[in-house]
Coordinates of N, CA and C in Angstrom, one line a residue:
P306 N 42.2 155.7 82.6 CA 42.5 154.4 81.9 C 43.7 153.8 82.5
G307 N 44.7 154.6 82.8 CA 45.9 154.0 83.4 C 45.7 153.3 84.7
Q308 N 44.8 153.9 85.6 CA 44.5 153.3 86.9 C 43.7 152.0 86.7
V309 N 42.8 152.0 85.7 CA 42.0 150.7 85.5 C 43.0 149.6 85.0
S310 N 43.9 150.0 84.2 CA 44.9 149.0 83.6 C 45.7 148.4 84.8
R311 N 46.2 149.3 85.7 CA 47.0 148.8 86.8 C 46.2 147.9 87.7
A312 N 44.9 148.3 88.0 CA 44.1 147.5 88.9 C 43.9 146.1 88.3
A313 N 43.7 146.1 86.9 CA 43.5 144.8 86.3 C 44.7 143.9 86.4
F314 N 45.9 144.6 86.3 CA 47.2 143.8 86.4 C 47.3 143.2 87.8
V315 N 47.0 144.0 88.8 CA 47.1 143.5 90.2 C 46.2 142.4 90.4
G316 N 45.0 142.5 89.8 CA 44.0 141.4 90.0 C 44.5 140.1 89.4
R317 N 45.2 140.2 88.2 CA 45.7 139.0 87.5 C 46.8 138.4 88.4
V318 N 47.7 139.2 89.0 CA 48.8 138.7 89.8 C 48.2 138.0 91.0
Q319 N 47.2 138.6 91.7 CA 46.6 137.9 92.8 C 46.0 136.6 92.5
L320 N 45.3 136.6 91.3 CA 44.7 135.3 90.8 C 45.7 134.2 90.6
R321 N 46.9 134.6 90.0 CA 48.0 133.6 89.8 C 48.5 133.1 91.2
M322 N 48.6 134.0 92.1 CA 49.1 133.6 93.5 C 48.1 132.6 94.1
L323 N 46.8 132.8 93.9 CA 45.9 131.9 94.5 C 45.9 130.5 93.8
K324 N 46.2 130.5 92.5 CA 46.2 129.3 91.8 C 47.5 128.5 92.0
C325 N 48.6 129.2 92.2 CA 50.0 128.6 92.4 C 50.6 129.1 93.7
P326 N 50.1 128.6 94.8 CA 50.7 129.0 96.1 C 52.1 128.6 96.2
C327 N 53.0 129.4 96.8 CA 54.4 129.1 97.1 C 54.5 128.0 98.1
P328 N 55.5 127.1 98.0 CA 55.6 126.1 99.0 C 56.1 126.7 100.3
P329 N 55.7 126.2 101.4 CA 56.1 126.8 102.7 C 57.6 126.7 102.9
S330 N 58.2 127.7 103.5 CA 59.6 127.7 103.7 C 60.1 126.7 104.8
S331 N 61.3 126.2 104.6 CA 61.8 125.2 105.6 C 62.6 126.0 106.7
A332 N 62.7 127.3 106.6 CA 63.4 128.1 107.5 C 62.9 127.9 108.9
G333 N 63.7 127.7 109.9 CA 63.3 127.5 111.2 C 63.0 126.0 111.6
L334 N 62.9 125.1 110.6 CA 62.7 123.7 110.9 C 64.0 123.1 111.4
E335 N 63.9 122.3 112.4 CA 65.1 121.6 112.9 C 64.8 120.1 113.1
L336 N 65.8 119.3 113.1 CA 65.7 117.9 113.4 C 66.5 117.5 114.6
S337 N 66.0 116.4 115.3 CA 66.8 115.9 116.4 C 66.8 114.4 116.2
V338 N 67.9 113.7 116.7 CA 68.0 112.3 116.7 C 68.4 111.8 118.1
N339 N 67.5 111.0 118.7 CA 67.8 110.5 120.0 C 68.1 111.7 121.0
N340 N 67.3 112.8 120.8 CA 67.4 114.0 121.7 C 68.7 114.8 121.4
H341 N 69.4 114.5 120.3 CA 70.6 115.3 120.0 C 70.2 116.3 118.8
A342 N 70.5 117.6 119.0 CA 70.1 118.6 118.0 C 71.2 118.9 117.0
A343 N 72.3 118.2 117.1 CA 73.5 118.3 116.2 C 74.1 117.0 115.9
D344 N 74.9 116.9 114.9 CA 75.6 115.7 114.6 C 76.4 115.1 115.8
F345 N 76.4 113.8 115.9 CA 77.0 113.2 117.1 C 77.5 111.8 116.8
T346 N 78.4 111.3 117.7 CA 78.9 109.9 117.6 C 78.3 109.1 118.7
L347 N 77.8 107.9 118.3 CA 77.2 107.0 119.2 C 78.1 105.8 119.4
S348 N 78.6 105.6 120.7 CA 79.4 104.5 121.0 C 78.6 103.3 121.4
T349 N 78.9 102.1 120.9 CA 78.2 100.9 121.3 C 79.1 99.7 121.1
R350 N 78.6 98.5 121.4 CA 79.3 97.2 121.3 C 78.6 96.3 120.3
P351 N 79.3 95.3 119.7 CA 78.6 94.4 118.9 C 77.6 93.6 119.6
G352 N 76.5 93.3 118.9 CA 75.4 92.4 119.5 C 74.1 93.1 119.6
P353 N 73.9 93.8 120.8 CA 72.6 94.4 121.0 C 72.2 95.4 120.0
A354 N 70.9 95.4 119.7 CA 70.3 96.3 118.7 C 70.3 97.8 119.2
I355 N 70.4 98.7 118.3 CA 70.2 100.1 118.7 C 69.2 100.8 117.9
S356 N 68.5 101.8 118.4 CA 67.4 102.5 117.7 C 67.8 103.9 117.5
L357 N 67.4 104.5 116.4 CA 67.7 105.9 116.1 C 66.3 106.5 115.8
S358 N 65.9 107.6 116.5 CA 64.6 108.2 116.4 C 64.8 109.6 115.9
C359 N 64.2 110.0 114.8 CA 64.4 111.3 114.2 C 63.0 112.1 114.3
L360 N 63.1 113.3 114.8 CA 61.9 114.1 115.0 C 62.1 115.5 114.3
V361 N 60.9 116.0 113.8 CA 60.9 117.4 113.2 C 60.4 118.3 114.3
H362 N 61.1 119.5 114.4 CA 60.7 120.5 115.3 C 60.3 121.8 114.6
N363 N 59.4 122.6 115.1 CA 59.0 123.9 114.6 C 58.2 123.8 113.3
S364 N 57.5 122.7 113.1 CA 56.8 122.5 111.8 C 55.3 122.7 112.1
S365 N 54.7 123.4 111.1 CA 53.2 123.7 111.1 C 52.5 122.7 110.2
Q366 N 53.1 121.8 109.6 CA 52.5 120.8 108.7 C 53.2 119.5 108.7
A367 N 52.6 118.5 108.1 CA 53.2 117.2 108.1 C 54.5 117.2 107.2
E368 N 55.6 116.7 107.7 CA 56.8 116.7 107.0 C 57.3 115.3 106.8
E369 N 57.7 114.9 105.6 CA 58.2 113.6 105.3 C 59.7 113.6 105.6
L370 N 60.1 112.5 106.2 CA 61.5 112.3 106.6 C 62.2 111.1 105.8
L371 N 63.5 111.2 105.6 CA 64.2 110.2 104.9 C 65.4 109.8 105.8
W372 N 65.8 108.5 105.7 CA 67.0 108.0 106.4 C 68.0 107.5 105.3
Y373 N 69.3 107.7 105.6 CA 70.3 107.2 104.7 C 71.4 106.5 105.6
R374 N 71.8 105.3 105.0 CA 73.0 104.7 105.6 C 74.1 104.9 104.6
G375 N 75.1 105.7 105.0 CA 76.1 106.2 104.1 C 75.5 106.9 103.0
E376 N 75.7 106.5 101.7 CA 75.0 107.2 100.5 C 73.7 106.5 100.1
G377 N 73.4 105.3 100.7 CA 72.2 104.6 100.3 C 71.0 104.9 101.2
Q378 N 69.9 105.1 100.5 CA 68.6 105.4 101.2 C 68.0 104.2 101.9
V379 N 67.6 104.3 103.1 CA 67.0 103.2 103.9 C 65.5 103.2 103.5
A380 N 65.0 102.0 103.2 CA 63.5 101.8 103.0 C 62.7 101.9 104.2
L381 N 61.7 102.8 104.2 CA 60.9 103.0 105.4 C 59.4 102.6 105.1
K382 N 58.7 102.1 106.1 CA 57.3 101.9 105.9 C 56.5 103.2 105.9
D383 N 55.3 103.1 105.3 CA 54.5 104.4 105.2 C 54.2 105.0 106.5
G384 N 54.0 104.3 107.5 CA 53.6 104.8 108.8 C 54.8 105.3 109.6
N385 N 56.0 105.3 109.0 CA 57.2 105.6 109.7 C 58.0 106.7 108.9
K386 N 57.3 107.7 108.4 CA 57.9 108.7 107.6 C 57.6 110.1 107.9
V387 N 56.4 110.3 108.6 CA 55.9 111.7 108.8 C 56.2 112.2 110.2
N388 N 56.9 113.3 110.2 CA 57.3 114.1 111.5 C 58.1 113.3 112.5
T389 N 58.0 112.0 112.5 CA 58.8 111.1 113.3 C 59.2 109.9 112.6
S390 N 60.4 109.5 112.6 CA 60.8 108.2 111.9 C 61.9 107.5 112.7
N391 N 61.7 106.2 112.8 CA 62.7 105.4 113.6 C 63.3 104.3 112.7
I392 N 64.6 104.0 113.0 CA 65.2 102.9 112.4 C 65.9 102.1 113.4
C393 N 66.1 100.8 113.2 CA 66.8 99.9 114.1 C 67.9 99.2 113.5
I394 N 69.1 99.2 114.1 CA 70.2 98.4 113.6 C 70.4 97.2 114.4
S395 N 70.1 96.0 113.8 CA 70.1 94.8 114.6 C 70.5 93.6 113.7
P396 N 71.5 92.8 114.2 CA 72.4 93.1 115.3 C 73.5 94.1 114.9
V397 N 74.0 94.8 115.8 CA 75.2 95.7 115.6 C 76.4 94.8 115.4
N398 N 77.2 94.9 114.4 CA 78.4 94.2 114.3 C 79.6 95.1 114.0
E399 N 80.8 94.5 113.9 CA 82.0 95.2 113.7 C 82.1 96.0 112.4
S400 N 81.4 95.5 111.4 CA 81.4 96.2 110.1 C 80.6 97.5 110.1
D401 N 79.8 97.7 111.2 CA 79.0 98.9 111.3 C 79.9 100.1 111.9
N402 N 81.1 99.8 112.3 CA 82.0 100.8 112.9 C 82.3 101.8 111.9
G403 N 82.1 103.1 112.2 CA 82.4 104.2 111.3 C 81.3 104.5 110.3
V404 N 80.2 103.8 110.3 CA 79.1 104.0 109.4 C 78.3 105.2 109.8
T405 N 77.9 106.1 108.9 CA 77.1 107.3 109.2 C 75.6 107.1 108.8
F406 N 74.7 107.3 109.7 CA 73.3 107.3 109.5 C 72.8 108.8 109.5
T407 N 72.1 109.1 108.5 CA 71.6 110.5 108.3 C 70.1 110.6 108.1
C408 N 69.5 111.5 108.9 CA 68.0 111.8 108.8 C 67.9 113.1 108.0
K409 N 67.1 113.1 107.0 CA 66.9 114.3 106.2 C 65.4 114.7 106.0
L410 N 65.2 116.0 105.8 CA 63.8 116.5 105.5 C 63.6 116.2 104.0
A411 N 62.6 115.5 103.6 CA 62.4 115.1 102.2 C 62.3 116.3 101.3
R412 N 61.7 117.4 101.6 CA 61.5 118.5 100.7 C 62.6 119.5 100.7
D413 N 63.5 119.3 101.7 CA 64.7 120.2 101.7 C 65.8 119.4 102.4
K414 N 66.6 118.7 101.6 CA 67.6 117.7 102.1 C 68.8 118.4 102.8
S415 N 68.8 119.8 102.7 CA 69.9 120.5 103.5 C 69.6 120.5 105.0
V416 N 68.3 120.2 105.3 CA 67.9 120.1 106.7 C 68.2 118.6 107.1
Q417 N 69.2 118.4 107.8 CA 69.6 117.0 108.1 C 70.4 116.9 109.4
L418 N 70.6 115.7 109.9 CA 71.3 115.4 111.1 C 71.9 114.0 111.0
S419 N 73.2 113.9 111.3 CA 73.9 112.6 111.1 C 74.4 112.0 112.4
V420 N 74.5 110.7 112.4 CA 75.0 109.9 113.6 C 76.1 109.0 113.1
V421 N 77.3 109.0 113.7 CA 78.3 108.1 113.3 C 78.4 107.0 114.4
L422 N 78.4 105.7 113.9 CA 78.5 104.6 114.9 C 80.0 104.4 115.3
D423 N 80.2 104.3 116.5 CA 81.5 103.9 117.1 C 81.4 102.6 117.7
V424 N 81.6 101.5 117.0 CA 81.4 100.1 117.5 C 82.7 99.7 118.1
Q425 N 82.8 99.4 119.4 CA 84.0 99.1 120.0 C 84.1 97.6 120.3
F426 N 85.3 97.0 120.0 CA 85.4 95.6 120.2 C 86.9 95.3 120.5
P427 N 87.2 94.1 121.2 CA 88.6 93.7 121.5 C 89.3 93.3 120.3
P428 N 90.6 93.1 120.4 CA 91.4 92.7 119.2 C 91.1 91.3 118.7
H429 N 91.1 91.2 117.3 CA 91.0 89.9 116.6 C 92.2 89.8 115.7
L430 N 92.9 88.7 115.8 CA 94.2 88.5 115.1 C 94.1 87.3 114.2
S431 N 94.9 87.4 113.1 CA 95.0 86.3 112.1 C 96.3 86.4 111.4
G432 N 96.7 85.3 110.7 CA 98.0 85.3 110.0 C 98.5 83.9 109.9
E433 N 99.4 83.6 108.9 CA 99.9 82.3 108.7 C 100.8 81.9 109.9
E434 N 100.5 80.7 110.4 CA 101.1 80.3 111.7 C 102.5 79.7 111.6
T435 N 102.8 79.0 110.5 CA 104.1 78.3 110.3 C 104.7 78.8 109.0
L436 N 106.0 79.1 109.1 CA 106.7 79.6 108.0 C 108.1 78.8 107.9
H437 N 108.3 78.2 106.8 CA 109.5 77.4 106.5 C 110.4 78.3 105.6
K438 N 111.6 78.6 106.0 CA 112.6 79.4 105.2 C 113.9 78.7 105.2
E439 N 114.5 78.7 104.0 CA 115.9 78.2 103.9 C 116.9 79.2 104.5
E440 N 117.9 78.7 105.1 CA 118.9 79.6 105.7 C 119.5 80.5 104.7
G441 N 119.6 81.8 105.0 CA 120.1 82.8 104.1 C 119.1 83.5 103.3
K442 N 117.8 83.0 103.4 CA 116.7 83.7 102.7 C 116.1 84.7 103.7
D443 N 115.2 85.6 103.1 CA 114.5 86.6 103.9 C 113.2 86.0 104.3
A444 N 112.7 86.4 105.5 CA 111.5 85.9 106.1 C 110.6 87.0 106.5
T445 N 109.3 86.9 106.3 CA 108.3 88.0 106.7 C 107.2 87.3 107.5
L446 N 106.9 87.8 108.7 CA 105.8 87.4 109.5 C 104.8 88.5 109.5
T447 N 103.6 88.2 109.1 CA 102.5 89.3 109.0 C 101.4 88.9 109.9
C448 N 101.1 89.8 110.9 CA 100.1 89.7 111.9 C 99.0 90.7 111.5
N449 N 97.8 90.2 111.1 CA 96.7 91.0 110.8 C 95.8 91.1 112.1
F450 N 95.3 92.4 112.4 CA 94.5 92.5 113.6 C 93.5 93.6 113.3
K451 N 92.3 93.5 114.0 CA 91.3 94.6 114.1 C 91.0 94.9 115.5
S452 N 90.8 96.1 115.8 CA 90.5 96.5 117.2 C 90.0 97.9 117.2
N453 N 89.0 98.2 118.1 CA 88.5 99.5 118.3 C 88.1 99.6 119.8
P454 N 88.8 100.5 120.5 CA 89.8 101.5 120.1 C 91.1 100.9 119.6
Q455 N 91.9 101.7 119.0 CA 93.2 101.3 118.4 C 94.1 100.7 119.5
A456 N 94.7 99.6 119.2 CA 95.5 98.8 120.2 C 97.0 99.1 120.0
Q457 N 97.8 98.8 121.1 CA 99.2 98.8 121.0 C 99.7 97.4 120.7
S458 N 100.8 97.2 119.9 CA 101.2 95.9 119.5 C 102.7 95.8 119.7
T459 N 103.2 94.5 119.8 CA 104.6 94.3 119.9 C 104.9 92.8 119.5
W460 N 106.2 92.5 119.3 CA 106.6 91.1 119.0 C 107.4 90.5 120.1
L461 N 107.2 89.3 120.4 CA 108.0 88.5 121.3 C 108.6 87.3 120.5
K462 N 109.8 86.9 121.0 CA 110.4 85.6 120.5 C 110.6 84.7 121.7
D463 N 110.0 83.5 121.6 CA 110.1 82.5 122.6 C 109.8 83.2 124.0
S464 N 108.7 83.9 124.0 CA 108.1 84.5 125.2 C 108.9 85.7 125.8
Q465 N 109.9 86.1 125.0 CA 110.7 87.3 125.5 C 110.6 88.4 124.4
V466 N 110.6 89.7 124.9 CA 110.5 90.8 124.0 C 111.6 90.7 122.9
L467 N 111.3 90.8 121.7 CA 112.2 90.6 120.6 C 113.2 91.7 120.6
T468 N 114.5 91.4 120.6 CA 115.6 92.4 120.5 C 115.9 92.6 119.0
L469 N 115.6 93.8 118.5 CA 115.8 94.1 117.1 C 117.2 94.4 116.8
Q470 N 117.7 93.8 115.7 CA 119.1 94.0 115.3 C 119.1 94.8 114.0
Q471 N 119.9 95.9 114.1 CA 120.0 96.8 113.0 C 120.4 96.1 111.7
N472 N 119.8 96.4 110.6 CA 120.0 95.8 109.3 C 119.6 94.4 109.1
R473 N 119.0 93.8 110.2 CA 118.4 92.4 110.1 C 116.9 92.4 110.3
H474 N 116.5 93.2 111.3 CA 115.0 93.2 111.6 C 114.4 94.6 111.1
E475 N 113.2 94.4 110.5 CA 112.5 95.6 110.1 C 111.0 95.5 110.5
L476 N 110.5 96.5 111.1 CA 109.1 96.5 111.5 C 108.3 97.5 110.7
Y477 N 107.0 97.0 110.4 CA 106.1 97.9 109.7 C 104.7 97.8 110.4
Q478 N 104.0 98.9 110.7 CA 102.8 98.8 111.4 C 101.8 99.9 110.9
N479 N 100.5 99.5 110.8 CA 99.5 100.5 110.6 C 98.3 100.1 111.5
S480 N 97.1 100.6 111.3 CA 96.0 100.4 112.3 C 95.5 98.9 112.3
E481 N 95.9 98.1 111.2 CA 95.3 96.8 111.1 C 96.4 95.7 110.8
L482 N 97.7 96.1 110.9 CA 98.7 95.1 110.5 C 100.0 95.4 111.2
L483 N 100.7 94.3 111.6 CA 102.0 94.4 112.2 C 102.9 93.4 111.5
R484 N 104.0 93.9 110.9 CA 104.8 93.0 110.0 C 106.2 93.0 110.5
L485 N 106.8 91.8 110.6 CA 108.2 91.7 111.0 C 109.0 91.0 109.9
S486 N 110.0 91.7 109.4 CA 110.8 91.2 108.3 C 112.2 90.9 108.9
I487 N 112.7 89.7 108.5 CA 114.1 89.3 109.0 C 114.9 89.0 107.7
R488 N 116.0 89.7 107.6 CA 116.9 89.5 106.5 C 117.9 88.3 106.7
K489 N 118.0 87.5 105.7 CA 119.0 86.4 105.7 C 118.9 85.6 107.0
V490 N 117.8 84.9 107.1 CA 117.6 84.1 108.4 C 118.7 83.2 108.7
Q491 N 119.0 83.0 110.0 CA 120.0 82.1 110.5 C 119.3 81.0 111.4
K492 N 120.1 80.0 111.7 CA 119.6 79.0 112.6 C 119.1 79.5 113.9
S493 N 119.8 80.6 114.4 CA 119.4 81.2 115.6 C 118.0 81.9 115.6
D494 N 117.5 82.1 114.4 CA 116.2 82.7 114.2 C 115.1 81.7 114.4
N495 N 115.4 80.4 114.4 CA 114.4 79.4 114.7 C 113.6 79.8 116.0
G496 N 112.3 79.6 116.0 CA 111.6 79.8 117.3 C 110.2 80.2 117.0
T497 N 109.5 80.5 118.2 CA 108.1 80.9 118.1 C 108.0 82.4 118.4
Y498 N 107.4 83.1 117.4 CA 107.3 84.6 117.4 C 105.8 84.9 117.8
S499 N 105.6 85.8 118.7 CA 104.2 86.1 119.2 C 103.9 87.5 118.9
C500 N 102.8 87.7 118.2 CA 102.3 89.1 117.9 C 101.3 89.4 119.0
V501 N 101.6 90.3 119.9 CA 100.8 90.7 121.1 C 100.1 92.0 120.9
V502 N 98.8 92.0 121.0 CA 98.0 93.3 120.8 C 97.3 93.6 122.0
Q503 N 97.4 94.8 122.5 CA 96.7 95.2 123.8 C 95.8 96.4 123.6
S504 N 94.6 96.3 124.1 CA 93.7 97.4 124.0 C 92.9 97.5 125.3
P505 N 92.2 98.7 125.6 CA 91.5 98.8 126.8 C 90.4 97.7 127.0
L506 N 90.0 97.1 125.9 CA 88.9 96.1 125.9 C 89.4 94.7 126.0
G507 N 90.7 94.5 126.0 CA 91.3 93.2 126.0 C 92.5 93.0 125.2
N508 N 93.2 91.8 125.4 CA 94.4 91.6 124.7 C 94.2 90.4 123.7
G509 N 95.1 90.3 122.7 CA 95.1 89.2 121.8 C 96.5 88.8 121.4
T510 N 96.7 87.5 121.2 CA 98.1 87.0 120.8 C 97.9 86.0 119.7
R511 N 98.9 86.1 118.7 CA 98.9 85.2 117.6 C 100.4 84.7 117.5
E512 N 100.5 83.4 117.5 CA 101.9 82.8 117.5 C 102.2 82.3 116.0
F513 N 103.5 82.6 115.7 CA 104.1 82.2 114.4 C 105.3 81.4 114.6
H514 N 105.4 80.2 114.0 CA 106.6 79.3 114.1 C 107.4 79.5 112.9
L515 N 108.7 80.0 113.1 CA 109.6 80.1 112.0 C 110.6 78.9 112.1
I516 N 110.6 78.2 111.0 CA 111.5 77.0 110.9 C 112.6 77.3 109.8
V517 N 113.8 77.4 110.3 CA 114.9 77.7 109.3 C 115.5 76.4 108.9
E518 N 115.5 76.1 107.6 CA 116.0 74.8 107.1 C 117.4 75.0 106.5
D519 N 118.1 73.9 106.4 CA 119.4 73.9 105.9 C 119.4 74.4 104.4
K520 N 120.6 75.0 104.1 CA 120.7 75.4 102.7 C 120.7 74.3 101.8
K521 N 120.1 74.4 100.7 CA 120.1 73.4 99.6 C 121.3 73.6 98.8
P522 N 122.0 72.5 98.4 CA 123.2 72.6 97.5 C 122.8 73.2 96.2
V523 N 123.7 74.1 95.8 CA 123.4 74.8 94.5 C 124.5 74.4 93.5
F524 N 124.1 73.9 92.4 CA 125.0 73.5 91.3 C 125.0 74.6 90.3
P525 N 126.2 75.0 89.9 CA 126.3 76.0 88.8 C 125.7 75.6 87.5
K526 N 125.0 76.4 86.9 CA 124.3 76.1 85.6 C 125.3 75.6 84.6
E527 N 126.5 76.2 84.5 CA 127.5 75.8 83.5 C 127.9 74.4 83.7
A528 N 128.1 74.0 85.0 CA 128.6 72.7 85.3 C 127.5 71.6 84.9
V529 N 126.2 72.0 85.2 CA 125.1 71.1 84.9 C 125.0 70.9 83.4
I530 N 125.1 72.0 82.6 CA 125.0 71.9 81.2 C 126.2 71.1 80.6
A531 N 127.4 71.3 81.2 CA 128.6 70.5 80.7 C 128.4 69.0 81.0
A532 N 127.9 68.7 82.2 CA 127.7 67.3 82.5 C 126.6 66.7 81.6
V533 N 125.6 67.4 81.3 CA 124.6 66.8 80.4 C 125.2 66.6 79.0
V534 N 126.0 67.5 78.5 CA 126.6 67.4 77.2 C 127.5 66.1 77.2
V535 N 128.3 66.0 78.2 CA 129.3 64.9 78.3 C 128.5 63.5 78.3
V536 N 127.5 63.5 79.1 CA 126.7 62.2 79.2 C 126.0 61.9 77.8
S537 N 125.5 63.0 77.2 CA 124.9 62.8 75.9 C 125.8 62.3 74.9
L538 N 127.0 62.9 74.8 CA 128.1 62.4 73.9 C 128.5 61.0 74.1
T539 N 128.7 60.7 75.4 CA 129.1 59.3 75.8 C 128.1 58.3 75.3
I540 N 126.8 58.6 75.5 CA 125.8 57.7 75.1 C 125.8 57.6 73.5
L541 N 126.0 58.7 72.9 CA 126.0 58.7 71.4 C 127.1 57.9 70.9
F542 N 128.4 58.1 71.4 CA 129.5 57.3 71.0 C 129.3 55.9 71.3
G543 N 128.7 55.5 72.4 CA 128.5 54.1 72.7 C 127.6 53.5 71.7
I544 N 126.5 54.2 71.3 CA 125.6 53.7 70.3 C 126.3 53.4 69.0
V545 N 127.2 54.4 68.5 CA 127.9 54.3 67.3 C 128.9 53.1 67.3
A546 N 129.6 53.0 68.5 CA 130.5 51.9 68.6 C 129.8 50.5 68.5
R547 N 128.7 50.4 69.1 CA 127.9 49.1 69.1 C 127.5 48.8 67.7
K548 N 127.1 49.9 66.9 CA 126.7 49.6 65.5 C 127.9 49.1 64.7
D549 N 129.1 49.7 64.9 CA 130.3 49.2 64.1 C 130.6 47.8 64.5
H550 N 130.5 47.5 65.7 CA 130.8 46.1 66.2 C 129.7 45.1 65.6
F551 N 128.5 45.6 65.5 CA 127.4 44.7 64.9 C 127.7 44.4 63.5
F552 N 128.1 45.4 62.7 CA 128.3 45.2 61.3 C 129.5 44.3 61.0
K553 N 130.6 44.4 61.8 CA 131.7 43.6 61.7 C 131.4 42.1 61.9
V554 N 130.6 41.9 63.0 CA 130.3 40.5 63.3 C 129.4 39.9 62.2
W555 N 128.5 40.7 61.7 CA 127.6 40.3 60.6 C 128.3 39.9 59.3

């Protein structure tokens, strides 16, 4: 009886396995994108379109593929999902720089391969061109720029390299900004300041015109208030005096 019971149990297990087959393992499956079998960086320039082609390797069945741009899934047509999938970025622009495109296996998203776009472009500069400042005030010239690869930058004054004076000039720079601060501007600070950015793909220049104006006369508040009070009292006494004169004549 024990043997019959065990045979019946084995039969039931086999029947369940037939009814509920286990999904095939993704072990051994690999992806490639543009013939790269590992994550890579793709260098390009703005303008021309680029294509990314994802393929499944070592698969014995049809495998669905997914594409992602950053965290967002890319919509694919039905005929562009199984075993091979292609996407096109057109046109490539500067905002695509640093964006990651990832191809994933639909049933096991741990099987994936990523491409980072390295969009290279020459420097582009911007910033307020004319700045009026009263003598003795602080002035700040801000030069905004974008460049890939990263560019070298400097300031010129009237076409000559700016000589920095301690406690008067202050420089701040990051990958997209060059700022020159001048404390207590003087008439000698008048002139044209040039933000010059140099990269392997080209150079860029942005000119800023600093106009230092004469100091405006400053009146002490106390003196102004006193003058207003005196004028007001004078007018008031004048009105009272005219009233007295009017009544006497009448």
